[in-house]
JSON list of C-alpha atoms in Angstrom, two decimals:
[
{"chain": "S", "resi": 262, "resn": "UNK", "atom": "CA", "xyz": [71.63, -18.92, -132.74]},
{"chain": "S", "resi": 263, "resn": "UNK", "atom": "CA", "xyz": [73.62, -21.44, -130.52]},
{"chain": "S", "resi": 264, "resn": "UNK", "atom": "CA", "xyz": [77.47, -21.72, -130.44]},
{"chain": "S", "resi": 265, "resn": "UNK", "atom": "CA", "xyz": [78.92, -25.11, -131.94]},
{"chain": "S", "resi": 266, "resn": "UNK", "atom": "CA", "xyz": [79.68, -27.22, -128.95]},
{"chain": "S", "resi": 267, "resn": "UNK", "atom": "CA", "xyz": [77.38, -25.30, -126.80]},
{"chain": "S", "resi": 268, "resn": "UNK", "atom": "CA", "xyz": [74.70, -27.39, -125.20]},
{"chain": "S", "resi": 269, "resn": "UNK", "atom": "CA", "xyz": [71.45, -27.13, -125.95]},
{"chain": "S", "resi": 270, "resn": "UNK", "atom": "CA", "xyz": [68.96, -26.58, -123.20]},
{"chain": "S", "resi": 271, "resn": "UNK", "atom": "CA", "xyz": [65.34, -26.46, -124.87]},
{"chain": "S", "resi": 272, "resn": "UNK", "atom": "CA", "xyz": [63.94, -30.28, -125.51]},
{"chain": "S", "resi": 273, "resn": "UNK", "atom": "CA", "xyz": [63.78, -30.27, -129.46]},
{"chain": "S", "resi": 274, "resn": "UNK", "atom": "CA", "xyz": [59.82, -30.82, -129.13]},
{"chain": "S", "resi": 275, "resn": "UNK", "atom": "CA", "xyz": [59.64, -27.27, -127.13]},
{"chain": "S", "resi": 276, "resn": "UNK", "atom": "CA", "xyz": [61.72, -26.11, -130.41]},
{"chain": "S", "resi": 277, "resn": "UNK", "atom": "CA", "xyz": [59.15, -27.23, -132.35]},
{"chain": "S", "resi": 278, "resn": "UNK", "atom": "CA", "xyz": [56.51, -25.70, -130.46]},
{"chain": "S", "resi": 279, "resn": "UNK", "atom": "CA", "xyz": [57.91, -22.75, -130.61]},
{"chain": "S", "resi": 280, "resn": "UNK", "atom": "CA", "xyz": [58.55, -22.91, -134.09]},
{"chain": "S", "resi": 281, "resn": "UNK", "atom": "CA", "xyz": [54.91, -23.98, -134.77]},
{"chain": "S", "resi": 282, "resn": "UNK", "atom": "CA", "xyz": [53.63, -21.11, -132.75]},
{"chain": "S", "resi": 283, "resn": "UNK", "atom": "CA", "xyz": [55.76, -18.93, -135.14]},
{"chain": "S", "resi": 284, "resn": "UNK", "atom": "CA", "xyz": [54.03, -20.29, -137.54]},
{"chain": "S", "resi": 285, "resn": "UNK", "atom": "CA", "xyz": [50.82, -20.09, -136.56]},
{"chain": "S", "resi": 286, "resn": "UNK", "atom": "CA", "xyz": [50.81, -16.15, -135.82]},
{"chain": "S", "resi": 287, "resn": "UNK", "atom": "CA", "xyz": [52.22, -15.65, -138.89]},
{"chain": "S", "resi": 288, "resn": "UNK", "atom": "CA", "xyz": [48.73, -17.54, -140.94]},
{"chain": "S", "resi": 289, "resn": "UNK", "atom": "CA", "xyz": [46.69, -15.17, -138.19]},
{"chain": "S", "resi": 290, "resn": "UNK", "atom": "CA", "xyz": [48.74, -12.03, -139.63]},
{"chain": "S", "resi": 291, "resn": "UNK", "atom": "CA", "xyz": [48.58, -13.10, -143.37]},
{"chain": "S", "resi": 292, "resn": "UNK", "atom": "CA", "xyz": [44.51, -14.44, -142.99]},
{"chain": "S", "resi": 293, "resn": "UNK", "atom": "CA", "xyz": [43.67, -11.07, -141.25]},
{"chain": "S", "resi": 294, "resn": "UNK", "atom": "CA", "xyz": [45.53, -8.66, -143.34]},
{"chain": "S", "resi": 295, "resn": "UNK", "atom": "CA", "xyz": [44.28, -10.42, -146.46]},
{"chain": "S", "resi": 296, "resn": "UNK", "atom": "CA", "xyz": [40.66, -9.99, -145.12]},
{"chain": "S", "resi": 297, "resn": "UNK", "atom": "CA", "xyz": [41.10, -6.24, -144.23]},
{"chain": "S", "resi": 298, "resn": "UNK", "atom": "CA", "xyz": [42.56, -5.92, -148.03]},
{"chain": "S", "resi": 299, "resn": "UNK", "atom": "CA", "xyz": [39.16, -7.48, -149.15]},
{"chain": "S", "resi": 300, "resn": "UNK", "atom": "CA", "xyz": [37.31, -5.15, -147.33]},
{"chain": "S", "resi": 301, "resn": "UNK", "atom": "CA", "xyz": [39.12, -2.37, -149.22]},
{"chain": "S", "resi": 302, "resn": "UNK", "atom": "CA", "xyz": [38.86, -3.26, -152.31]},
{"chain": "S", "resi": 303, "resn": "UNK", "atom": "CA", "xyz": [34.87, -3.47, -151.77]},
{"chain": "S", "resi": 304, "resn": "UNK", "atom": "CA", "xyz": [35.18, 0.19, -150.35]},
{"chain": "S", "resi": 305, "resn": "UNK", "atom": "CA", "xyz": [37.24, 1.46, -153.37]},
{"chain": "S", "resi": 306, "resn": "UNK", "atom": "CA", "xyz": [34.71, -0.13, -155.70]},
{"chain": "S", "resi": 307, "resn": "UNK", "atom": "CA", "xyz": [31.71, 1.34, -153.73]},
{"chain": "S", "resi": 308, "resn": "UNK", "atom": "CA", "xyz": [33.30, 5.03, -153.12]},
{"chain": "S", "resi": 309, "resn": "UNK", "atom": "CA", "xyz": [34.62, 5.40, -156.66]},
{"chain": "S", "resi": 310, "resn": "UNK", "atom": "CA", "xyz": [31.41, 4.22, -157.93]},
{"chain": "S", "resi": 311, "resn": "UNK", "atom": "CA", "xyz": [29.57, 6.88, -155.85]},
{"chain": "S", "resi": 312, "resn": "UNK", "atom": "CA", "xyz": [31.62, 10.18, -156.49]},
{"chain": "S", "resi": 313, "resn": "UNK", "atom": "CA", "xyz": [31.52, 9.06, -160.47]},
{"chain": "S", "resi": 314, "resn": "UNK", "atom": "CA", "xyz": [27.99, 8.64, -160.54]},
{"chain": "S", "resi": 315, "resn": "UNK", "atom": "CA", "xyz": [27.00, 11.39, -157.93]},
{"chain": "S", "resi": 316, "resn": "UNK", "atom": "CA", "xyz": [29.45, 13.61, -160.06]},
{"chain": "S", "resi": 317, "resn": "UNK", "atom": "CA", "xyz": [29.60, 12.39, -163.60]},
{"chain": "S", "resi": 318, "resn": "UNK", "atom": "CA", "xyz": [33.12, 13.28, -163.44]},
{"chain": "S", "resi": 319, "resn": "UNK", "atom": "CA", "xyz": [35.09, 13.57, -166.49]},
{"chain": "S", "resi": 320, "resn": "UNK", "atom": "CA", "xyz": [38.19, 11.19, -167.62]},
{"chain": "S", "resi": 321, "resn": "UNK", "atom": "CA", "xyz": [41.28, 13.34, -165.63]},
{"chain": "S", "resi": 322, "resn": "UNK", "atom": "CA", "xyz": [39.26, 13.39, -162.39]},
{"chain": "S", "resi": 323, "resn": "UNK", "atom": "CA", "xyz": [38.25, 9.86, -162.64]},
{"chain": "S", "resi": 324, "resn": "UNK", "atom": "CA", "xyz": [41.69, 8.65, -163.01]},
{"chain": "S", "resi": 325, "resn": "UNK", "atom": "CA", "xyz": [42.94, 10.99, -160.09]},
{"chain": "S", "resi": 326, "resn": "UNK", "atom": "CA", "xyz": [40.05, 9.81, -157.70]},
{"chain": "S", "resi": 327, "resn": "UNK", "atom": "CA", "xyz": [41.12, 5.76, -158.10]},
{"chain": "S", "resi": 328, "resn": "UNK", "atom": "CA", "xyz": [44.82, 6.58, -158.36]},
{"chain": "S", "resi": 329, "resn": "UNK", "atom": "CA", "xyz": [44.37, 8.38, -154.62]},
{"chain": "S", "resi": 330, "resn": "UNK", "atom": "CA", "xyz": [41.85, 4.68, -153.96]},
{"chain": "S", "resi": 331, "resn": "UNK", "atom": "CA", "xyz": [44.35, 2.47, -155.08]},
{"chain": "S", "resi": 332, "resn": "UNK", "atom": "CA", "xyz": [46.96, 3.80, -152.98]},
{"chain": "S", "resi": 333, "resn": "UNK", "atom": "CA", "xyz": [44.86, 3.83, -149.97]},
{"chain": "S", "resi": 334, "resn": "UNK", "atom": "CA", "xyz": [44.43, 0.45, -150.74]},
{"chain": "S", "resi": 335, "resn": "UNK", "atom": "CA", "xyz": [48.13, -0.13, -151.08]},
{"chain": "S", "resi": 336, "resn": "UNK", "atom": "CA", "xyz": [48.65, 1.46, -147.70]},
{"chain": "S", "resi": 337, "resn": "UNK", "atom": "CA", "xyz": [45.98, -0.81, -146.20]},
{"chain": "S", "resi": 338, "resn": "UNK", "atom": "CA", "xyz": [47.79, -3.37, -147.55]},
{"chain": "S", "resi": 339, "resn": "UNK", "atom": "CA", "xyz": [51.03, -2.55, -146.17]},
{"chain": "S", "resi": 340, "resn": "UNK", "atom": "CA", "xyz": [49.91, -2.07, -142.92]},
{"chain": "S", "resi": 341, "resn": "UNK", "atom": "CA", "xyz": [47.58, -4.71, -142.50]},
{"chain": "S", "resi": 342, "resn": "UNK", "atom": "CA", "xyz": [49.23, -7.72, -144.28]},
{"chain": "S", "resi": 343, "resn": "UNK", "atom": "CA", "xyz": [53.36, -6.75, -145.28]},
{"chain": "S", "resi": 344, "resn": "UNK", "atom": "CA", "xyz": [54.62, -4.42, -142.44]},
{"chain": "S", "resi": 345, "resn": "UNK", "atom": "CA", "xyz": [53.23, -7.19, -139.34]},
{"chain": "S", "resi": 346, "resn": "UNK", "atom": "CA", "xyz": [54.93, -9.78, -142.09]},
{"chain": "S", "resi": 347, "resn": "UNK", "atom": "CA", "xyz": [57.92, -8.65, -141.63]},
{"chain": "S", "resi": 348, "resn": "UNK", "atom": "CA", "xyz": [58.49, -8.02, -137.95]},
{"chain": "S", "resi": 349, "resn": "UNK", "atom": "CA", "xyz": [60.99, -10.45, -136.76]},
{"chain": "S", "resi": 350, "resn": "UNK", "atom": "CA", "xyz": [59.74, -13.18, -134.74]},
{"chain": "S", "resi": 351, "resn": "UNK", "atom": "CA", "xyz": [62.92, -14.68, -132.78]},
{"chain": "S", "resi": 352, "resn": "UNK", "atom": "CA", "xyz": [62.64, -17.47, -130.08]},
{"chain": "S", "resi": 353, "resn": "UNK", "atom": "CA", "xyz": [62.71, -15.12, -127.11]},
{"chain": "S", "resi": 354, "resn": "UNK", "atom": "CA", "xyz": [60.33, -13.01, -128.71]},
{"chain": "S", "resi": 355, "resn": "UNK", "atom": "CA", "xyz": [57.99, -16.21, -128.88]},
{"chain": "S", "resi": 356, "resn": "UNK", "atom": "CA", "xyz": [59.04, -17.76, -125.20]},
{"chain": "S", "resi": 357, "resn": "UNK", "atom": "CA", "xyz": [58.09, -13.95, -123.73]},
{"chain": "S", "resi": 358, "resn": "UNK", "atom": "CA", "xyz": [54.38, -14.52, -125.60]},
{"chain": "S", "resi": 359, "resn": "UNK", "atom": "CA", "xyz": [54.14, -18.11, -124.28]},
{"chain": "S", "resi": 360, "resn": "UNK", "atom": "CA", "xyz": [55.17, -17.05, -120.96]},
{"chain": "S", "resi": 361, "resn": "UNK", "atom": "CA", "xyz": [53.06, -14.21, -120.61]},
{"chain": "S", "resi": 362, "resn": "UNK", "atom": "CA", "xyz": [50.10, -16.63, -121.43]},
{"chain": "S", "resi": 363, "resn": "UNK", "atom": "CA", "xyz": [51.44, -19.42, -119.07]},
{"chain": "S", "resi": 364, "resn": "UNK", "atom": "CA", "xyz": [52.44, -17.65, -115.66]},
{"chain": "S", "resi": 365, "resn": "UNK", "atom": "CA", "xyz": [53.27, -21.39, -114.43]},
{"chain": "S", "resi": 366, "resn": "UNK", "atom": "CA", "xyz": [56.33, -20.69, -116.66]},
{"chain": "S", "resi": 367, "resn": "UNK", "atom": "CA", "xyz": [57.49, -18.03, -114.11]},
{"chain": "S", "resi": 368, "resn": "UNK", "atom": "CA", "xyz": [60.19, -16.62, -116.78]},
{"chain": "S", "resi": 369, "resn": "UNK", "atom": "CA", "xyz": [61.78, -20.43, -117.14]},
{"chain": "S", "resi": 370, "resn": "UNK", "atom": "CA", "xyz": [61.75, -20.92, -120.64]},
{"chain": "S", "resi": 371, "resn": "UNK", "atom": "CA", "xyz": [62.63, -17.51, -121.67]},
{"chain": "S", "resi": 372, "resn": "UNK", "atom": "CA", "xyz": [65.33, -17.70, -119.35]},
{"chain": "S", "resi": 373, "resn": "UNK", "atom": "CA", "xyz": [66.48, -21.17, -121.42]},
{"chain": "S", "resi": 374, "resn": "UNK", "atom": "CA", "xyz": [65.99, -19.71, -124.43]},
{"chain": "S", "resi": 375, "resn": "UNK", "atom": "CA", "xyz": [68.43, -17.17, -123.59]},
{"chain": "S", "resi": 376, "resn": "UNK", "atom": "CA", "xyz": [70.91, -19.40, -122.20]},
{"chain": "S", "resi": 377, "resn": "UNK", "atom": "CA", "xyz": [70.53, -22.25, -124.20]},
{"chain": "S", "resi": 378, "resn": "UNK", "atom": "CA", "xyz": [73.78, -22.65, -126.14]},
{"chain": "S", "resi": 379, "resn": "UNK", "atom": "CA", "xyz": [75.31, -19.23, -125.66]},
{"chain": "S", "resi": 380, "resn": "UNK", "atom": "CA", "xyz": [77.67, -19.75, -123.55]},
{"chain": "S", "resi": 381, "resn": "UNK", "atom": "CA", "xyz": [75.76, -17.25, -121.14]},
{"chain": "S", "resi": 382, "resn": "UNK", "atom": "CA", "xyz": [76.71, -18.75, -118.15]},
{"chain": "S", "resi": 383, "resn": "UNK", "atom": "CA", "xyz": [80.72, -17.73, -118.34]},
{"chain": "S", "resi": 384, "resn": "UNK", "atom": "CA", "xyz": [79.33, -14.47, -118.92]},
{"chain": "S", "resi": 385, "resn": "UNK", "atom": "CA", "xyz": [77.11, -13.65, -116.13]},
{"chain": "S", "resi": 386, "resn": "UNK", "atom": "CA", "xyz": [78.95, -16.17, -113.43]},
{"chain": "S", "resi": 387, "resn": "UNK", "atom": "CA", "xyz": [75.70, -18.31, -113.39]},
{"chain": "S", "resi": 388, "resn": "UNK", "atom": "CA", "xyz": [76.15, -21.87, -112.26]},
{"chain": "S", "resi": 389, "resn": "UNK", "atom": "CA", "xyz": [75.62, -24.26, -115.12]},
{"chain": "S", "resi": 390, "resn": "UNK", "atom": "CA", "xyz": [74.08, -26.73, -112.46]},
{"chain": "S", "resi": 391, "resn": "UNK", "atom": "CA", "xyz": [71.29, -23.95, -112.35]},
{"chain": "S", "resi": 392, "resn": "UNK", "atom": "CA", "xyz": [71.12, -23.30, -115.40]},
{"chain": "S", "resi": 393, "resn": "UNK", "atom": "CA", "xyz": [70.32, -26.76, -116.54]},
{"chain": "S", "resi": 394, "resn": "UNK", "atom": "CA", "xyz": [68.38, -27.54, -113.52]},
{"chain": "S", "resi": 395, "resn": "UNK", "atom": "CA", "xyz": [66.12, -24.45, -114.54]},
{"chain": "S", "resi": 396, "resn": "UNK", "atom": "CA", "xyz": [65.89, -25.33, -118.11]},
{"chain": "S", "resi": 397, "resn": "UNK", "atom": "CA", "xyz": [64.95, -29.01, -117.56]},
{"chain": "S", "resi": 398, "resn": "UNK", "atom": "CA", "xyz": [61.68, -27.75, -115.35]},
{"chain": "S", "resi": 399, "resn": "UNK", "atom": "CA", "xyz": [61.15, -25.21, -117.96]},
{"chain": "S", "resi": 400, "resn": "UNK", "atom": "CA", "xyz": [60.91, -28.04, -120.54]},
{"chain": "S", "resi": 401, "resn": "UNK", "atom": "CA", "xyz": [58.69, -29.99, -117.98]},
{"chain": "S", "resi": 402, "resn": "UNK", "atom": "CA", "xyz": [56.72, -27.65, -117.43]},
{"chain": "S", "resi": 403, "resn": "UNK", "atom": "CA", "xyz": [56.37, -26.47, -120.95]},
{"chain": "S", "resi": 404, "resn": "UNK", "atom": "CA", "xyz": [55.59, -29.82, -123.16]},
{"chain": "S", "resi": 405, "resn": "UNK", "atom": "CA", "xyz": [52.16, -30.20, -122.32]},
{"chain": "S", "resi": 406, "resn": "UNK", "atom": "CA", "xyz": [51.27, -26.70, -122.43]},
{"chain": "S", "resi": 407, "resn": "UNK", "atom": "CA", "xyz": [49.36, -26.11, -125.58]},
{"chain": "S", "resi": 408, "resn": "UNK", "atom": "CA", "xyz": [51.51, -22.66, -127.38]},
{"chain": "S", "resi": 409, "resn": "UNK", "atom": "CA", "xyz": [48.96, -21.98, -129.99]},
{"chain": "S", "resi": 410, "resn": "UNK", "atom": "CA", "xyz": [46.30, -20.76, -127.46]},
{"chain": "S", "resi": 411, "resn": "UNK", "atom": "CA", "xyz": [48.42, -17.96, -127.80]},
{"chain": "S", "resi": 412, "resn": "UNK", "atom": "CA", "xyz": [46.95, -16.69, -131.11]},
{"chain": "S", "resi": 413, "resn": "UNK", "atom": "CA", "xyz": [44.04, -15.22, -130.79]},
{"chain": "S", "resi": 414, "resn": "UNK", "atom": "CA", "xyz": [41.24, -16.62, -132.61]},
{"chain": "S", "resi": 415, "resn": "UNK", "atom": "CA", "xyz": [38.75, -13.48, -132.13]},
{"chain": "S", "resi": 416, "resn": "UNK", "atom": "CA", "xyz": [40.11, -11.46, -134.57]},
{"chain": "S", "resi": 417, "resn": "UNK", "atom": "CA", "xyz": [40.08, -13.69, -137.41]},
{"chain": "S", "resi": 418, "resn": "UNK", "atom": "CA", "xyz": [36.56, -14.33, -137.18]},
{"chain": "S", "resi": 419, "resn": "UNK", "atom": "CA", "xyz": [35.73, -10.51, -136.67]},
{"chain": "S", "resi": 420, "resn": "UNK", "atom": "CA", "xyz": [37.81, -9.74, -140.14]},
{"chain": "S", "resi": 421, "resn": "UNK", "atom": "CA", "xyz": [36.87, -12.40, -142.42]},
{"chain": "S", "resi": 422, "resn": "UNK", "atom": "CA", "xyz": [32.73, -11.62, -140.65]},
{"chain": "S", "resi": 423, "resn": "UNK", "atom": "CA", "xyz": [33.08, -8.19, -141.97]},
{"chain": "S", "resi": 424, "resn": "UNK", "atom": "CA", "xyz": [35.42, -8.90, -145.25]},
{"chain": "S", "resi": 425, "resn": "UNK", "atom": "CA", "xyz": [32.28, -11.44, -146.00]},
{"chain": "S", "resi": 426, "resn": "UNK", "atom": "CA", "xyz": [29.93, -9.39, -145.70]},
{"chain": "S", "resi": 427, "resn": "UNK", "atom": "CA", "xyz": [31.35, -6.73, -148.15]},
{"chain": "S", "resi": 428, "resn": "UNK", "atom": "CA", "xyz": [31.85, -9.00, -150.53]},
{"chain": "S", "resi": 429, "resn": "UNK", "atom": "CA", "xyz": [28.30, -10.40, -149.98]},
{"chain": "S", "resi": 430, "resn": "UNK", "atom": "CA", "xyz": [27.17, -6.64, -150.28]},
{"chain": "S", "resi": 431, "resn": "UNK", "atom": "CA", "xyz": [29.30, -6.00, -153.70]},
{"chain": "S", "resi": 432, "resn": "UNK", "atom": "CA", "xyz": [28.23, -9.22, -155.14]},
{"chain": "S", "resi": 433, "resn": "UNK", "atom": "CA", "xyz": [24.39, -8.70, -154.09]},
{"chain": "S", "resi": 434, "resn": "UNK", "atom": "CA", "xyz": [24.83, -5.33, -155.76]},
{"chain": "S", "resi": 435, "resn": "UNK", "atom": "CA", "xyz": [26.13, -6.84, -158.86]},
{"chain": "S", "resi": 436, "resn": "UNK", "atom": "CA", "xyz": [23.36, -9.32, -159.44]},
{"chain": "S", "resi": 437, "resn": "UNK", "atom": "CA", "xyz": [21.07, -6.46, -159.03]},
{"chain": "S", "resi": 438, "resn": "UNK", "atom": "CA", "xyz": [22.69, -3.81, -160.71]},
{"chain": "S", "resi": 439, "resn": "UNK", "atom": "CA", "xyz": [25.41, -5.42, -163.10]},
{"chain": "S", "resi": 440, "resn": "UNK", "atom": "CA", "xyz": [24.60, -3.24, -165.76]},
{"chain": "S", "resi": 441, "resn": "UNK", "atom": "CA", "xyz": [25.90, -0.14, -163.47]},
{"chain": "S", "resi": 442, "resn": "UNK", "atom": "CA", "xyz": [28.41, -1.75, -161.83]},
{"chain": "S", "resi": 443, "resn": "UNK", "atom": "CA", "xyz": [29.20, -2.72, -165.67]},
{"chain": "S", "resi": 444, "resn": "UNK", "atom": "CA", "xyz": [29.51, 0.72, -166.24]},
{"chain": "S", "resi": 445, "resn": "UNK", "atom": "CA", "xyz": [31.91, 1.59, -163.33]},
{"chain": "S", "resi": 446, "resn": "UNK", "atom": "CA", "xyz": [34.19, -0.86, -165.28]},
{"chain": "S", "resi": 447, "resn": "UNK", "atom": "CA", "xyz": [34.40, 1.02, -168.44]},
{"chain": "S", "resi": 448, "resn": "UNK", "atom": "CA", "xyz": [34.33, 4.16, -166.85]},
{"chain": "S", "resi": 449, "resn": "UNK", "atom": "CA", "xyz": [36.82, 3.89, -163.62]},
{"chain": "S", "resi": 450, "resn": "UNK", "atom": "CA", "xyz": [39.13, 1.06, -164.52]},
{"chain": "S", "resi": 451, "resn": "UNK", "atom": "CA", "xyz": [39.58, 1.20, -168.62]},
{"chain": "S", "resi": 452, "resn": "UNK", "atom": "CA", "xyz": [38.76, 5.05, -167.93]},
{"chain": "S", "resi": 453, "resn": "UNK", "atom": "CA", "xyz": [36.43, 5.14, -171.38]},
{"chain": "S", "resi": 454, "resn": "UNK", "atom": "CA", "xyz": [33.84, 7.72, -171.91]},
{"chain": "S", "resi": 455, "resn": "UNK", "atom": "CA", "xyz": [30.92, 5.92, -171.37]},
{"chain": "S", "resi": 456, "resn": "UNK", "atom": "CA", "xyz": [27.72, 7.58, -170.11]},
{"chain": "S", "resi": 457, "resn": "UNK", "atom": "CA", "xyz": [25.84, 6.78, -166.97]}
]
C-alpha cells in the first residue's frame, strides 16, 4: 500500500495490468478447481454405485460409505478450488510472475513495485534519481508486454477435457441405465430400502 504523499512510480495502466493479471489467475484457479470438483462428484456417484451394488450393503454401511465420499469430495474441493482461492496475491507477488515470464524486465518492475510510494529510498540510501529513472524503463518496457500470457492455458483445457468426459460417461450411463442409476438415488442419497 503506498504512503499519502509518496509518489507513485508504476504508470496506472501497468496497475491495471497487474490487477487484470490478478484477475485472470484467479478465473484459471476457480475454472480448474470447479472442473476437478466435477470430476469428483462423477467418481462418488460411480464408486458408491459400485460397492452398493457389488455388495448390496445394508442402510448403516451405505450411509458410512457416502459420508467417507462426500468428504473426499469436500477435501477435493478445498484443495482444488478454496485453499489456491485464498492465497494472497499482492503486487510483488504478481510483478515476480510477470518478470519471471519477461526476462527483458531484468527485475525492473518488481523493483518499482517495491519502491513505488514507500518511501524506500530514505531507507536503503537509494538515489531517487535512480529510482525513478529505473521505474520509468520498467513502465516502458512493461506496457506493451502482454501479462496474461502468464496464465497458463494448458491446464484448463486438460481439466474441463477430463471433467467432460465424466460427465459425458455419467450421463451416457444414465440414458442407458436410468432405472439403476434411479435406484442408486433411493438407495445412497434418500438411504431407502429399495432392492437392486
Amino acid at each position: 500500500m503506498r504512503d499519502a504523499g509518496q509518489p507513485d512510480l508504476l504508470h496506472p495502466d501497468i496497475r491495471d495490468k497487474l490487477a487484470g493479471l490478478r484477475r485472470a489467475l484467479t478465473g484459471r484457479l476457480a475454472v480448474e478447481g470447479a472442473a476437478w470438483t466435477l470430476v469428483s462428484l462423477v467418481a462418488l456417484v460411480f464408486g458408491t454405485l459400485a460397492f452398493d451394488y457389488l455388495l448390496r450393503l445394508e442402510r448403516p454401511l451405505r450411509a458410512a460409505i457416502m459420508a467417507l465420499a462426500l468428504a473426499g469430495v469436500a477435501w477435493g474441493l478445498w484443495r482444488n478450488l478454496l485453499a489456491p482461492l485464498r492465497v494472497p496475491m499482492g503486487m510483488a507477488d504478481l510483478a515476480m510472475l510477470v518478470e519471471s515470464r519477461f526476462g527483458q524486465l531484468g527485475d525492473r518492475l518488481i523493483s518499482a513495485v517495491l519502491f513505488s510510494g514507500r518511501g524506500q529510498a530514505e531507507k536503503t540510501g537509494a538515489s531517487e534519481a535512480m529510482i525513478a529513472h529505473m521505474a520509468a524503463e520498467a513502465n516502458a518496457i512493461a506496457r506493451p508486454l502482454p501479462f496474461r500470457e502468464v496464465v497458463e492455458r494448458r491446464g484448463i483445457f486438460r481439466s474441463w477435457s477430463v471433467a467432460l468426459c465424466a460427465l459425458g460417461l455419467l450421463l451416457g450411463f444414465g440414458i442407458l441405465q436410468g432405472d439403476l442409476l434411479n435406484r442408486w438415488c433411493w438407495r445412497n442419497i434418500l438411504l431407502a430400502d429399495v432392492p437392486w
